[in-house]
PDB file of C-alpha atoms in Angstrom:
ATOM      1  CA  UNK A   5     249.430  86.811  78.218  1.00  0.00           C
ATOM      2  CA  UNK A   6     248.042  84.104  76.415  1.00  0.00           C
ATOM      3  CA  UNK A   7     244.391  83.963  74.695  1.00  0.00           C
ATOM      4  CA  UNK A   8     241.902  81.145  75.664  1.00  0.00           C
ATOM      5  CA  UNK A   9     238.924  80.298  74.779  1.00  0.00           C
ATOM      6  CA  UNK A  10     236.893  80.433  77.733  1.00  0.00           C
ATOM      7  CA  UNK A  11     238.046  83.937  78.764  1.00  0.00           C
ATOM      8  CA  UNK A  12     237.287  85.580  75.044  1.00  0.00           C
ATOM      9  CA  UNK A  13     233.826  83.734  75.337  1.00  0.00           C
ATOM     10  CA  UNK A  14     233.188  84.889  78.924  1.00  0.00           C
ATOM     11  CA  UNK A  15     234.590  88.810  78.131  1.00  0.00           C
ATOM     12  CA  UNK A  16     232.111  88.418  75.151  1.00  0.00           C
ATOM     13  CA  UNK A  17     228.532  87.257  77.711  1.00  0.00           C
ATOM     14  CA  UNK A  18     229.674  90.817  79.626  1.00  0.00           C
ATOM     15  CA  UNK A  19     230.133  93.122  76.489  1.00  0.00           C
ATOM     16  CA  UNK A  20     226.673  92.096  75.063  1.00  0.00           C
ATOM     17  CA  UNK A  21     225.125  91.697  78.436  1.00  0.00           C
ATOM     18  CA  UNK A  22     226.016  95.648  78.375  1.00  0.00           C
ATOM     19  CA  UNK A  23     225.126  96.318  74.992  1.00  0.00           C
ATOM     20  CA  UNK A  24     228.564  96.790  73.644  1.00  0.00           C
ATOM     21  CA  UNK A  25     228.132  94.520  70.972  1.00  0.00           C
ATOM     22  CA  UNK A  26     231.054  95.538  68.560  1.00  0.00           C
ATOM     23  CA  UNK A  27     233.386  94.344  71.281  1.00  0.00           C
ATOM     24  CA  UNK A  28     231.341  90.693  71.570  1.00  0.00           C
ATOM     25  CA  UNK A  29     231.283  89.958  68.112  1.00  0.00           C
ATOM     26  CA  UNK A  30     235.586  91.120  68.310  1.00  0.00           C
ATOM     27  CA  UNK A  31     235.919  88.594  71.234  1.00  0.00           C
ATOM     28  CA  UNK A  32     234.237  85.964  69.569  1.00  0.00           C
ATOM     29  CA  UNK A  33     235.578  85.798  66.503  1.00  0.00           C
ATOM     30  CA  UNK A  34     239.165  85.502  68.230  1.00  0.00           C
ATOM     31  CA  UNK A  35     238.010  82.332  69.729  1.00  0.00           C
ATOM     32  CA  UNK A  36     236.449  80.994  66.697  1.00  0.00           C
ATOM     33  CA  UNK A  37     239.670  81.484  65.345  1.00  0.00           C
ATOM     34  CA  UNK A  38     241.338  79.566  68.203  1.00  0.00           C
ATOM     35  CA  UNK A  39     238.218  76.910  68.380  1.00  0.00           C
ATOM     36  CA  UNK A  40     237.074  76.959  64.942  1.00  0.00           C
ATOM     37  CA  UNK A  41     235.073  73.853  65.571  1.00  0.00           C
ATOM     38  CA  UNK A  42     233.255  74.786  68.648  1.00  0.00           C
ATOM     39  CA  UNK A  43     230.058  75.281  67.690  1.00  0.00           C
ATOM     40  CA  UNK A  44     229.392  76.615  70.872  1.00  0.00           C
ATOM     41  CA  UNK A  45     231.168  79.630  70.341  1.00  0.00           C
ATOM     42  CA  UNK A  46     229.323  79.928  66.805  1.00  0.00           C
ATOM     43  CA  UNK A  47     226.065  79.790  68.922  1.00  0.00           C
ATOM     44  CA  UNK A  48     227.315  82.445  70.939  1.00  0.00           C
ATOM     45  CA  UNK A  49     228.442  84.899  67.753  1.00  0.00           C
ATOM     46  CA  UNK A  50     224.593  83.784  66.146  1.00  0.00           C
ATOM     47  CA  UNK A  51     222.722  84.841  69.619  1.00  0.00           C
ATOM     48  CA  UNK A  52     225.285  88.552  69.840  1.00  0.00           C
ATOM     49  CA  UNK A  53     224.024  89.110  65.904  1.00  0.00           C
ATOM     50  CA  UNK A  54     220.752  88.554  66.957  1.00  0.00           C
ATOM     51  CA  UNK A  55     220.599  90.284  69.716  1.00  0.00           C
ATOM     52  CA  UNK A  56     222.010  93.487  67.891  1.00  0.00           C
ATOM     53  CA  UNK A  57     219.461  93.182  64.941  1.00  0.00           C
ATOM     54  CA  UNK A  58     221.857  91.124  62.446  1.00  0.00           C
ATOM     55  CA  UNK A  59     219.716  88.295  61.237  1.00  0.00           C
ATOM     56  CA  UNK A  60     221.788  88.021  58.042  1.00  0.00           C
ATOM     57  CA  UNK A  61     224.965  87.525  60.026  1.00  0.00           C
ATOM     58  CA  UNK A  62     223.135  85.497  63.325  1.00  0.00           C
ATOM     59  CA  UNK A  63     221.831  82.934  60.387  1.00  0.00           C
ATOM     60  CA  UNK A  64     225.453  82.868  58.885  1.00  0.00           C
ATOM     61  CA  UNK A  65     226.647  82.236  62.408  1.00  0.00           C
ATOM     62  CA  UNK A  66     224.434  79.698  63.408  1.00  0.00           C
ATOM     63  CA  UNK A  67     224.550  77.848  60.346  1.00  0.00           C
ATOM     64  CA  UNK A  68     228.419  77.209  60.749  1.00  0.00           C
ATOM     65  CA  UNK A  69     227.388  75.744  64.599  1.00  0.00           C
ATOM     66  CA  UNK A  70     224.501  73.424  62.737  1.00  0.00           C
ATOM     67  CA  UNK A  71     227.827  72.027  60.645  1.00  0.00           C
ATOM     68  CA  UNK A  72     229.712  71.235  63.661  1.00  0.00           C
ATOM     69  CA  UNK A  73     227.104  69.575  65.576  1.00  0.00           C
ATOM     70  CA  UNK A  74     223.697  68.597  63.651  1.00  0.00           C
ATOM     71  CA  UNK A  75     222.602  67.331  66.724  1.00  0.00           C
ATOM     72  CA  UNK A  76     222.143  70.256  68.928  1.00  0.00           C
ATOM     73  CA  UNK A  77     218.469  70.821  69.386  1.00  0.00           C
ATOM     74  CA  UNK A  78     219.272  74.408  70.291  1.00  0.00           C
ATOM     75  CA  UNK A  79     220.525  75.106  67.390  1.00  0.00           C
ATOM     76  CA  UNK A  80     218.274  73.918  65.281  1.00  0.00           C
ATOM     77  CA  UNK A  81     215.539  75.809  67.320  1.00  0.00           C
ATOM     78  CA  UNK A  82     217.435  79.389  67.101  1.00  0.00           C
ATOM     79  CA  UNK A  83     217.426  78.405  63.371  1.00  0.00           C
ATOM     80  CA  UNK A  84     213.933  77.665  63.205  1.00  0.00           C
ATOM     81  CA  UNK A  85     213.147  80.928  65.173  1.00  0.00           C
ATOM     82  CA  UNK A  86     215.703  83.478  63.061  1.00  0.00           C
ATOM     83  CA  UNK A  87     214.692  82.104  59.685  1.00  0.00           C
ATOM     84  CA  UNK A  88     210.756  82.701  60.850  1.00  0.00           C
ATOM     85  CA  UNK A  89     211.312  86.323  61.845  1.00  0.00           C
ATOM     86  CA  UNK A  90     213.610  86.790  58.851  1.00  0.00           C
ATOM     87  CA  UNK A  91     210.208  85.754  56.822  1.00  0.00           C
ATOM     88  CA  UNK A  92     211.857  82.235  55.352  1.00  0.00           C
ATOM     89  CA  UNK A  93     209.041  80.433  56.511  1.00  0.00           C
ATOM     90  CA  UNK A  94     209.480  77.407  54.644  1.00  0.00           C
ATOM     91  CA  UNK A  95     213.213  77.030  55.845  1.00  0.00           C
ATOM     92  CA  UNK A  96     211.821  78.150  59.674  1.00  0.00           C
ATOM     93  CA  UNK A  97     209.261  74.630  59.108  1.00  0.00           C
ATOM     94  CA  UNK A  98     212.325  72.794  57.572  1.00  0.00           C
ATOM     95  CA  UNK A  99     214.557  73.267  60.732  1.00  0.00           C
ATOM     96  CA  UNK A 100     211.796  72.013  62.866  1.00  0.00           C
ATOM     97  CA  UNK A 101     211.000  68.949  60.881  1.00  0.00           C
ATOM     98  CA  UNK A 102     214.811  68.276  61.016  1.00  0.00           C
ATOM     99  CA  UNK A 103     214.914  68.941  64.754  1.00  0.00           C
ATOM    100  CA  UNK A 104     211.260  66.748  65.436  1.00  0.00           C
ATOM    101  CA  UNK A 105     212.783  63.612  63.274  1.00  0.00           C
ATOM    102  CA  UNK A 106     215.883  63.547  65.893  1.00  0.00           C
ATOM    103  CA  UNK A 107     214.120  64.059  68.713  1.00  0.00           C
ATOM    104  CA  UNK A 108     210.397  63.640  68.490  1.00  0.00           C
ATOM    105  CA  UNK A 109     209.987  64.716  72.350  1.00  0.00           C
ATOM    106  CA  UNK A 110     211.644  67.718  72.675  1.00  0.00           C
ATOM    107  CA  UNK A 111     208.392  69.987  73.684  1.00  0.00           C
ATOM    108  CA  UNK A 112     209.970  73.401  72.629  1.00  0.00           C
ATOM    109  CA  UNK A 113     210.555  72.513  68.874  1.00  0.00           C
ATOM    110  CA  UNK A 114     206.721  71.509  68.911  1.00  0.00           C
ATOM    111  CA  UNK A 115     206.089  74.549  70.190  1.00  0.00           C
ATOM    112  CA  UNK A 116     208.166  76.461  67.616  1.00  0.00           C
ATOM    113  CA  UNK A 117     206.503  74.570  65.318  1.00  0.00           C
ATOM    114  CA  UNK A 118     203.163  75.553  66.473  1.00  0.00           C
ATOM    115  CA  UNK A 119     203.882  79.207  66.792  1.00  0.00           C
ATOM    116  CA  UNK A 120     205.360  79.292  62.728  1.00  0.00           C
ATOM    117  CA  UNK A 121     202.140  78.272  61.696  1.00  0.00           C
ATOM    118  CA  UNK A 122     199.824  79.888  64.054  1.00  0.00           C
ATOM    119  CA  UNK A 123     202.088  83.050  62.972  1.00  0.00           C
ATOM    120  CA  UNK A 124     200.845  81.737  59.083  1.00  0.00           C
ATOM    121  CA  UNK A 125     197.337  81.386  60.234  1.00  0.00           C
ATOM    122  CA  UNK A 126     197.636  77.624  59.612  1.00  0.00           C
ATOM    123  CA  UNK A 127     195.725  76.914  63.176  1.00  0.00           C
ATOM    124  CA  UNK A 128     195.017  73.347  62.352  1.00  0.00           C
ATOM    125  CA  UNK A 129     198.525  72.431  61.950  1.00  0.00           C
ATOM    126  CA  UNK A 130     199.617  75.143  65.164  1.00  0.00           C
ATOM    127  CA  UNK A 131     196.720  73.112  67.062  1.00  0.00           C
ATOM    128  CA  UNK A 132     198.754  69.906  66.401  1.00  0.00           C
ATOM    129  CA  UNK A 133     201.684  71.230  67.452  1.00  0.00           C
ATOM    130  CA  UNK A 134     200.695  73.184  70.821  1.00  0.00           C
ATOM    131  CA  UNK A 135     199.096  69.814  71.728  1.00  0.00           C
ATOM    132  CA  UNK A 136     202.418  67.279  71.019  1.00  0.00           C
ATOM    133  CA  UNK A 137     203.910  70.090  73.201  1.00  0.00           C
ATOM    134  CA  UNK A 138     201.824  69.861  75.863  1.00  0.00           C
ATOM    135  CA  UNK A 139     201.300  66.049  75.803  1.00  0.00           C
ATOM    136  CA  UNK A 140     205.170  66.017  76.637  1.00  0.00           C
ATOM    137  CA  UNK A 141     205.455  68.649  79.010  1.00  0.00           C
ATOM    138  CA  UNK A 142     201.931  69.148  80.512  1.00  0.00           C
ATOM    139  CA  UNK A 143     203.469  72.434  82.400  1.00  0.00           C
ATOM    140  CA  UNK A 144     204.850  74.266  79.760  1.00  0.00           C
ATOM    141  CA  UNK A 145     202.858  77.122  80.105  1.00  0.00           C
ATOM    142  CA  UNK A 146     204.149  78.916  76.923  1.00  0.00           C
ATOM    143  CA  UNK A 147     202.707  76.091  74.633  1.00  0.00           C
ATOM    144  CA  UNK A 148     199.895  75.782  76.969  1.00  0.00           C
ATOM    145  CA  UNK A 149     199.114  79.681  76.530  1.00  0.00           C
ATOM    146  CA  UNK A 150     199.594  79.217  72.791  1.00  0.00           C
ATOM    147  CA  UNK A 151     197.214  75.903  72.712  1.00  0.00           C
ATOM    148  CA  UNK A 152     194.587  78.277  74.188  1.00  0.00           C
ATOM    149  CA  UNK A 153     195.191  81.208  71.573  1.00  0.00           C
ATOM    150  CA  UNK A 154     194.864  78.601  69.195  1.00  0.00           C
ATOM    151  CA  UNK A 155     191.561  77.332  70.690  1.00  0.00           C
ATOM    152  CA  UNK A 156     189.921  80.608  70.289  1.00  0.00           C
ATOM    153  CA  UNK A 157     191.358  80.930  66.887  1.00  0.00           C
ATOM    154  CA  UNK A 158     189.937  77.670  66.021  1.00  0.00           C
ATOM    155  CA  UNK A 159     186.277  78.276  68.269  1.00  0.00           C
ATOM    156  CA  UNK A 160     186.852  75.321  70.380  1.00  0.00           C
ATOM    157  CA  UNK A 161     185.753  76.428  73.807  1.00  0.00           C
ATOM    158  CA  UNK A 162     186.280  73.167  75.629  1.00  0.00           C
ATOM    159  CA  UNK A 163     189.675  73.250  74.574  1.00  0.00           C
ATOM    160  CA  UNK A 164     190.347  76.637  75.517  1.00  0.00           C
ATOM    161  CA  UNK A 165     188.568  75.823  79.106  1.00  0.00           C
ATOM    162  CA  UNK A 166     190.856  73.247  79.381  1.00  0.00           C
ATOM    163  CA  UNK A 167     193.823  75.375  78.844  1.00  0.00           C
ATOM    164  CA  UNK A 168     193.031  77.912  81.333  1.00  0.00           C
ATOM    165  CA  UNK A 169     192.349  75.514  84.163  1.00  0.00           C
ATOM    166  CA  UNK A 170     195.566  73.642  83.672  1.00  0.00           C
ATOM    167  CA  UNK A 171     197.262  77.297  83.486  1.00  0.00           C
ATOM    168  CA  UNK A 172     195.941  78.696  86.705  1.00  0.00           C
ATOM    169  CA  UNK A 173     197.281  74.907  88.213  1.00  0.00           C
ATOM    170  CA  UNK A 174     200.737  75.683  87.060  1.00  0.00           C
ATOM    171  CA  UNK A 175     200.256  79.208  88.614  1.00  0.00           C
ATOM    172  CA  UNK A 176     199.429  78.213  91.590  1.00  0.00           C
ATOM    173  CA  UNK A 177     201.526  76.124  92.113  1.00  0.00           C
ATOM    174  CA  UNK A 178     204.459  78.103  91.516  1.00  0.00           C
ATOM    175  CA  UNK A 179     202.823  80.648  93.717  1.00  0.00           C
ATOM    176  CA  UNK A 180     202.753  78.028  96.671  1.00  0.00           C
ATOM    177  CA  UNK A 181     206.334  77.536  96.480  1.00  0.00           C
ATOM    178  CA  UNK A 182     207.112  81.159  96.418  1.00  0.00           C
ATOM    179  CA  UNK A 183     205.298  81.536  99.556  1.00  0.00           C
ATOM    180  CA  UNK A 184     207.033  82.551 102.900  1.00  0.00           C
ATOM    181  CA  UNK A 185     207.491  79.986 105.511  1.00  0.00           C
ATOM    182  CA  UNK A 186     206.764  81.983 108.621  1.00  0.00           C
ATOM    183  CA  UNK A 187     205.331  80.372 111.581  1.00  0.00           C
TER     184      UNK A 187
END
């Protein structure tokens, strides 16, 4: 039987989804060698490293799928967000200004942005982030949840008022279409 691709990736989504790690990262790495260019499958090795506790090798990983495709917003995101918990905070704000100068509207890199320097106590700079997020995507409730965290930080009530209203909205609104249609 011939190897593929697509069947080492997809044996590799089960053996993390059930933990089994070892096996993933063995799956993977057979398709890398097939597909050494798909950085797809490098995105896939950086997220089973992570997910086991292997920044060192996730970073590796992830870094050889930001070669292949400099593009990918993704990947420069998962960057941003394993360099920040691996404490490179300076590379974590590097990734992001990369990502924001190719695409200035992408709401979640703002918000990454935001939560590396609310997570350095730099709330001015978090504040400016949250709110490019939410300018974008006015129902992203993560960087709308953040914005308000930020707001206290930073004692601006009105802000944080703001915040909440515009948060219950977005609740309740998913909770209408959640609802049962009985008659």
């Amino acid at each position: 039987m011939v190897e593929n691709v697509a069947t080492l990736n997809k044996q590799a989504i089960e053996f993390a989804a059930n933990g089994q790690y070892g096996e993933a990262i063995a799956c993977l790495k057979r398709a890398i060698e097939i597909e050494k260019f798909n950085h797809l499958l490098w995105f896939n090795l950086c997220v089973t490293y992570r997910d086991c506790g292997d920044f060192n090798e996730a970073k590796r990983a992830l870094e050889q799928a930001h070669q292949i495709d400099e593009d990918d917003d993704e990947v420069i995101e998962t960057l941003a967000l394993i360099c920040m918990n691996m404490g490179t905070i300076e590379e974590a704000l590097a990734y992001c200004h990369e990502g924001l100068s190719k695409n200035p509207q992408n709401a979640h890199l703002w918000n990454t942005l935001g939560v590396i320097n609310f997570n350095s106590n730099n709330f001015e700079l978090a504040c400016e982030a949250f709110e490019e997020a939410v300018t974008i995507n006015s129902y992203y409730y993560d960087a709308l949840f953040n914005l308000r965290d930020t707001y206290e930080e930073l004692g601006n009530k009105i802000g944080y008022e703001q915040c909440m209203i515009q948060m219950r909205n977005i609740q309740m609104s998913e909770n209408s279409f959640s609802g049962d249609f009985n008659a």
